[in-house]
Each structure stands twice: as structure tokens, then as C-alpha cells.
Amino acid sequence: MKIKNQYNRVKENPDYIRYYRDQQDLLQNDNVFGCIRLEGNKRQNKIHSPFPFYVLVKLLYSTMVASDFRATYQYIEQQVPEMHYFGERLPLEPMLEAYRQTGIVQGIESYRQNPDASGLSEMNQLRAELFIETERRLLERLQEPVFYLEAPTGSGKTNMSINLALHLLNSGLGLNKLIYVFPFNSLIEQTRQTLNGIFHKEQVNDYRVEVINSITPMVTEEELEAEAALEGKNKEPDNTDFKRVLLERQLLQYPVTLTSHVNFFNYLFGTGREANLIQLHALSKQRMGKITIPFMQ
């Protein structure tokens, strides 16, 4: 059976015996090893192309490393680390309701129902048209992997992206987190202020908009002061679980994450152990609502 299998392999790939067949010519060829390597690459490409194989290896490795970090935390702390994604514990409906109650969305809905009686300015009417058109096109193409939105500054891209992301999360496709990716830290802070203005803490409880970049600490001073105030202290609270905070940051365990291009491409192409924690297992379709990447022209 082994001999038969080997015969079949040689029959399918005659280059396996090229050296013995063309021994004299190959010995006189200065580029013999280059030719052998080239033929080997051809055989390899018949099996799989390089990029899908890279993605598969990256996915398996990141899943293994993330599982190891979670298991280590559970063993040491004797508690299961929670995943703060949209689902049973964090239903999406409060976020949807908070968004619908904003003045911008109510004005757009008024324009949708009766453009003549909406009272919007000419510029806001144009923004409303863009908002409604992008929403319509997305709902017609929910199964598409990429939805590209390009519009001039001041046209309401941030508001449109929030609307589209919430539609995706509410589409029944099994998406449960939202990730924004930005080229500049200033845009990250600007978008966080916009999101915080829409989704007030008292409306959405512990729904967290987390910033992950080079200038934002894992536990902000505001969070420490808030926890200290709850404990009636004027110093850093003793009950902050920094191991949990670190693990949540390493695995992007937030319903909404704002991060930078640098981090995003490190997640995809980084080679270190911690660089592989987040990668494809957390960015895969089953776990992510939307990636928004604003590019500056």
C-alpha cells in the first residue's frame, strides 16, 4: 500500500524524481537549488495559497493563546472571567432605545416621515438623506462582508456608522461586539465623546466604551475616583481587580472598543505571544459587530 501511494504521488508530481531523471543536466546548472526550490513552491501552491494558510495558523494560535490566558486567570483567581459582549447579560435594546431618543435620530425620523414638515435646514436635510440611504443599502446587503462608506467632512459619518453598526448588531447574524479603528488618537477621543453623549451611563448601566491605544491607561483616573467615592475613600480603592482589567484589555472583552490602526495591524500581523491574544478569534464574524476604519485622504 505504501509503495502504491508513493507511486501515485510521483505520478501526480513528476518533479519528485526530476533529479534522477535529469541528473547530468542539473549538475551542470549553477541554479540547481533555485530550480528545486521553485518546483517545491509550485507543489506547495497546489495544496493551498499562502494567505489562507497564514489566516488559519493565526486563528488557531490566537485561540490557543487566549484560551491559555483565560484558563490561567480562572485557576489563579478561582472565578470564570466574564465576556462583556452584547447578549443575554448585556441586551442590545437599551442601546437601541438610547440612540433612538437622541435629537439627531428623532429629527431624521421626522424627515423620513414627512420631509416638508421636518423643519430641518437644507444641510441637515442632506445629512438625513445620506443617513436614510446608507441604512437602506446596508439592510439590502446584510450578508456582504464589507460595507464601504465614504462622505465629506461634516456629512455625519460618525452618526451614520453608529446607526449602521447597531443595525448589524440587531440583524440576527450572531454579531455581538463593535470595534472602531482609527488612524489618529484625536479621532478616537472625538468618537468616544460622541458615544458617551449618546449612551449615557444611567441609560445603559455598565455598557462600556473602551479606548485601547498608546495614551489611554487600562484603569482611568476617573474610574478609580468613582470607585473610591463608592467606598467612601479618597485614595485608590483596594478592591480593583487589575488582573481582570488586564485580561479584558488583552482579549478585547468589551461591547464597544475604540482602537488605532497601529493596534489593529498588530493584531493581524504581530508575531509576539501577547500580540496573538486578540487576533482572529476575537475579530472573526461570529464575535464582532463591525469594524469601522476611517481613512484620511
Coordinates of C-alpha atoms in Angstrom, one line a residue:
M1 CA 0.0 0.0 0.0
K2 CA 2.8 2.4 0.8
I3 CA 4.6 1.7 -2.4
K4 CA 1.3 2.3 -4.3
N5 CA 0.7 5.6 -2.6
Q6 CA 4.3 6.7 -3.3
Y7 CA 3.8 5.7 -7.0
N8 CA 0.6 7.8 -7.2
R9 CA 2.4 10.8 -5.7
V10 CA 5.2 10.5 -8.2
K11 CA 2.7 10.1 -11.0
E12 CA 0.9 13.2 -9.9
N13 CA 4.1 15.2 -9.3
P14 CA 6.8 14.0 -11.7
D15 CA 9.2 16.6 -10.3
Y16 CA 9.7 14.3 -7.3
I17 CA 12.1 12.3 -9.4
R18 CA 13.5 15.1 -11.5
Y19 CA 17.0 14.9 -10.0
Y20 CA 17.3 11.2 -11.0
R21 CA 15.8 11.8 -14.4
D22 CA 17.9 14.8 -15.3
Q23 CA 20.9 14.2 -13.1
Q24 CA 23.6 15.3 -15.6
D25 CA 21.8 18.5 -16.7
L26 CA 21.1 19.5 -13.1
L27 CA 24.7 19.1 -12.0
Q28 CA 25.8 21.4 -14.8
N29 CA 23.2 24.0 -13.8
D30 CA 24.5 26.7 -11.5
N31 CA 21.0 27.5 -10.3
V32 CA 20.1 23.9 -9.4
F33 CA 18.9 24.7 -5.9
G34 CA 16.9 27.6 -7.0
C35 CA 15.1 25.4 -9.5
I36 CA 14.4 22.8 -6.9
R37 CA 13.0 25.4 -4.5
L38 CA 10.9 26.9 -7.3
E39 CA 9.4 23.5 -8.1
G40 CA 8.8 22.9 -4.4
N41 CA 6.9 26.2 -4.1
K42 CA 4.8 25.2 -7.1
R43 CA 3.8 21.9 -5.4
Q44 CA 3.0 23.8 -2.2
N45 CA 0.8 26.3 -4.0
K46 CA -1.2 23.4 -5.4
I47 CA -2.1 22.4 -1.9
H48 CA -3.0 25.9 -0.6
S49 CA -2.3 29.5 -1.3
P50 CA -0.1 31.3 1.4
F51 CA -2.6 33.8 2.7
P52 CA -5.5 31.4 3.7
F53 CA -2.9 29.2 5.4
Y54 CA -1.5 32.2 7.3
V55 CA -5.0 33.1 8.4
L56 CA -5.7 29.6 9.6
V57 CA -2.5 29.3 11.6
K58 CA -3.1 32.8 13.1
L59 CA -6.6 31.8 14.1
L60 CA -5.6 28.5 15.7
Y61 CA -2.6 30.0 17.5
S62 CA -4.6 33.1 18.8
T63 CA -7.4 30.8 20.0
M64 CA -4.9 28.6 21.8
V65 CA -3.1 31.5 23.5
A66 CA -6.3 33.3 24.5
S67 CA -7.7 30.0 26.0
D68 CA -4.5 29.6 28.0
F69 CA -4.7 33.1 29.4
R70 CA -8.4 32.7 30.4
A71 CA -7.7 29.3 31.9
T72 CA -4.7 30.7 33.9
Y73 CA -6.8 33.5 35.2
Q74 CA -9.6 31.1 36.2
Y75 CA -7.2 28.8 38.0
I76 CA -5.4 31.6 40.0
E77 CA -8.5 33.7 40.8
Q78 CA -10.9 30.8 41.2
Q79 CA -13.5 32.6 39.0
V80 CA -14.6 32.5 35.4
P81 CA -13.7 35.7 33.5
E82 CA -16.8 37.3 32.1
M83 CA -17.1 38.4 28.5
H84 CA -18.8 41.8 28.2
Y85 CA -20.4 41.3 24.8
F86 CA -23.9 42.1 23.7
G87 CA -26.1 39.1 24.6
E88 CA -28.3 37.9 27.5
R89 CA -26.3 39.7 30.2
L90 CA -25.9 42.9 28.1
P91 CA -29.0 43.1 25.8
L92 CA -28.8 45.4 22.9
E93 CA -32.2 47.0 23.3
P94 CA -31.2 49.7 25.9
M95 CA -28.5 50.9 23.5
L96 CA -31.0 51.0 20.6
E97 CA -33.5 52.9 22.7
A98 CA -30.9 55.4 23.9
Y99 CA -29.9 56.0 20.3
R100 CA -33.5 56.4 19.1
Q101 CA -34.1 59.1 21.8
T102 CA -31.3 61.4 20.6
G103 CA -32.4 64.6 18.9
I104 CA -30.5 63.8 15.7
V105 CA -32.2 60.5 15.2
Q106 CA -35.6 61.9 16.0
G107 CA -35.1 64.7 13.6
I108 CA -34.1 62.2 10.9
E109 CA -37.1 60.1 11.6
S110 CA -39.3 63.2 11.3
Y111 CA -37.8 63.9 8.0
R112 CA -38.3 60.3 6.9
Q113 CA -42.0 60.5 7.7
N114 CA -42.6 64.0 6.2
P115 CA -39.7 65.8 4.7
D116 CA -41.7 69.1 4.2
A117 CA -42.8 69.3 7.8
S118 CA -39.5 68.2 9.4
G119 CA -38.2 71.8 9.9
L120 CA -34.6 70.7 9.1
S121 CA -32.2 73.1 7.5
E122 CA -31.0 72.4 3.9
M123 CA -27.7 71.0 5.2
N124 CA -29.4 68.7 7.8
Q125 CA -31.8 67.5 5.1
L126 CA -28.8 66.4 3.1
R127 CA -27.4 64.6 6.1
A128 CA -30.8 63.0 6.7
E129 CA -30.9 61.8 3.1
L130 CA -27.4 60.3 3.4
F131 CA -28.4 58.6 6.7
I132 CA -31.5 57.0 5.2
E133 CA -29.8 56.0 2.0
T134 CA -26.8 54.3 3.8
E135 CA -29.3 52.5 6.1
R136 CA -31.3 51.2 3.2
R137 CA -28.3 50.0 1.3
L138 CA -26.9 48.1 4.3
L139 CA -30.3 46.4 5.0
E140 CA -30.3 45.2 1.4
R141 CA -26.9 43.7 1.7
L142 CA -26.6 42.4 5.2
Q143 CA -24.8 39.2 4.1
E144 CA -22.0 41.2 2.5
P145 CA -18.6 41.1 4.4
V146 CA -17.7 44.7 3.7
F147 CA -19.8 47.9 3.6
Y148 CA -17.8 50.9 2.4
L149 CA -18.9 54.4 3.4
E150 CA -17.2 57.5 2.0
A151 CA -18.5 61.0 2.6
P152 CA -17.1 64.5 3.1
T153 CA -16.2 66.0 6.4
G154 CA -19.3 67.3 8.3
S155 CA -21.7 64.9 6.5
G156 CA -22.4 62.9 9.6
K157 CA -20.2 59.8 9.0
T158 CA -19.8 59.1 12.8
N159 CA -23.6 59.2 13.3
M160 CA -24.2 57.1 10.2
S161 CA -21.6 54.5 11.3
I162 CA -23.2 54.2 14.7
N163 CA -26.6 53.6 13.1
L164 CA -25.2 51.0 10.7
A165 CA -23.3 49.2 13.4
L166 CA -26.5 49.0 15.6
H167 CA -28.4 47.6 12.7
L168 CA -25.7 45.0 12.2
L169 CA -25.8 44.0 15.8
N170 CA -29.5 43.8 15.7
S171 CA -29.6 41.9 12.4
G172 CA -29.8 38.3 13.8
L173 CA -26.4 37.4 12.3
G174 CA -24.9 36.5 15.6
L175 CA -22.7 39.6 15.9
N176 CA -22.1 40.8 19.5
K177 CA -19.4 43.5 19.6
L178 CA -18.5 46.7 17.9
I179 CA -14.9 47.8 17.1
Y180 CA -13.9 51.2 15.7
V181 CA -10.4 51.5 14.2
F182 CA -9.0 55.0 13.7
P183 CA -5.8 56.4 12.1
F184 CA -5.4 59.1 14.8
N185 CA -5.8 59.2 18.6
S186 CA -7.6 62.5 18.3
L187 CA -10.4 60.9 16.3
I188 CA -10.6 58.1 18.9
E189 CA -11.2 60.7 21.7
Q190 CA -13.7 62.6 19.5
T191 CA -15.7 59.5 18.8
R192 CA -15.7 58.5 22.5
Q193 CA -17.1 61.8 23.4
T194 CA -19.8 61.3 20.8
L195 CA -20.7 57.8 22.0
N196 CA -20.7 59.0 25.7
G197 CA -23.0 61.8 24.7
I198 CA -25.5 59.3 23.2
F199 CA -25.2 56.4 25.5
H200 CA -25.4 57.9 29.0
K201 CA -24.3 55.6 31.8
E202 CA -27.7 55.9 33.6
Q203 CA -29.4 54.6 30.4
V204 CA -27.1 51.7 29.6
N205 CA -25.8 50.8 33.0
D206 CA -22.4 49.1 32.7
Y207 CA -22.2 49.1 28.9
R208 CA -18.6 50.1 28.4
V209 CA -17.0 52.1 25.6
E210 CA -13.3 51.2 26.0
V211 CA -10.4 53.0 24.4
I212 CA -7.3 51.0 23.6
N213 CA -4.3 53.0 22.4
S214 CA -0.9 54.2 23.4
I215 CA -2.1 57.1 25.6
T216 CA -5.1 55.7 27.5
P217 CA -4.4 53.7 30.7
M218 CA -6.2 50.4 31.4
V219 CA -7.9 51.9 34.5
T220 CA -8.5 55.6 34.1
E221 CA -8.3 58.1 37.0
E222 CA -12.0 58.8 36.6
E223 CA -12.8 55.2 37.2
L224 CA -10.5 55.0 40.2
E225 CA -12.1 58.1 41.7
A226 CA -15.6 56.8 41.0
E227 CA -14.8 53.5 42.8
A228 CA -13.1 55.4 45.6
A229 CA -16.2 57.6 46.1
L230 CA -18.4 54.5 46.3
E231 CA -16.1 53.1 49.0
G232 CA -16.1 56.5 50.8
K233 CA -12.3 56.8 50.4
N234 CA -10.0 59.4 49.0
K235 CA -7.4 57.1 47.6
E236 CA -7.1 54.3 45.1
P237 CA -9.6 51.5 46.0
D238 CA -8.2 48.3 47.3
N239 CA -10.8 46.1 45.5
T240 CA -9.8 46.9 41.9
D241 CA -9.1 43.6 40.1
F242 CA -6.2 44.7 37.9
K243 CA -5.7 41.1 36.6
R244 CA -9.3 41.1 35.3
V245 CA -8.9 44.6 33.9
L246 CA -5.7 43.5 32.1
L247 CA -7.3 40.3 30.7
E248 CA -10.3 42.2 29.4
R249 CA -8.0 44.6 27.6
Q250 CA -5.8 41.8 26.2
L251 CA -8.9 40.0 24.8
L252 CA -11.0 43.0 23.8
Q253 CA -13.8 41.8 26.1
Y254 CA -15.9 44.9 25.7
P255 CA -19.2 45.5 23.8
V256 CA -17.7 48.6 22.2
T257 CA -13.9 49.1 21.6
L258 CA -12.2 52.1 20.0
T259 CA -8.6 51.5 18.9
S260 CA -5.9 52.7 16.4
H261 CA -4.6 51.4 13.1
V262 CA -1.3 50.5 14.9
N263 CA -3.1 48.2 17.3
F264 CA -5.3 46.8 14.6
F265 CA -2.5 45.8 12.2
N266 CA -0.5 44.5 15.2
Y267 CA -3.5 42.2 15.9
L268 CA -3.4 40.9 12.4
F269 CA 0.3 40.7 11.7
G270 CA 2.1 40.9 15.1
T271 CA 4.3 37.9 16.0
G272 CA 4.6 38.1 19.7
R273 CA 2.7 35.9 22.1
E274 CA 0.5 38.8 23.5
A275 CA 0.1 40.2 20.0
N276 CA -1.7 37.0 19.2
L277 CA -4.1 37.2 22.1
I278 CA -6.8 39.2 20.3
Q279 CA -6.4 38.3 16.7
L280 CA -8.8 36.4 14.5
H281 CA -10.6 34.5 17.2
A282 CA -11.9 37.9 18.6
L283 CA -12.1 39.6 15.3
S284 CA -14.0 36.8 13.5
K285 CA -17.5 37.3 12.1
Q286 CA -19.1 35.3 15.0
R287 CA -17.8 37.7 17.6
M288 CA -17.7 41.1 16.0
G289 CA -20.4 43.5 15.1
K290 CA -18.5 45.9 12.8
I291 CA -15.1 47.3 12.2
T292 CA -15.1 50.9 11.1
I293 CA -11.8 52.2 9.6
P294 CA -11.9 55.9 8.8
F295 CA -9.2 56.9 6.4
M296 CA -7.9 60.4 5.9
Q297 CA -7.3 61.4 2.3

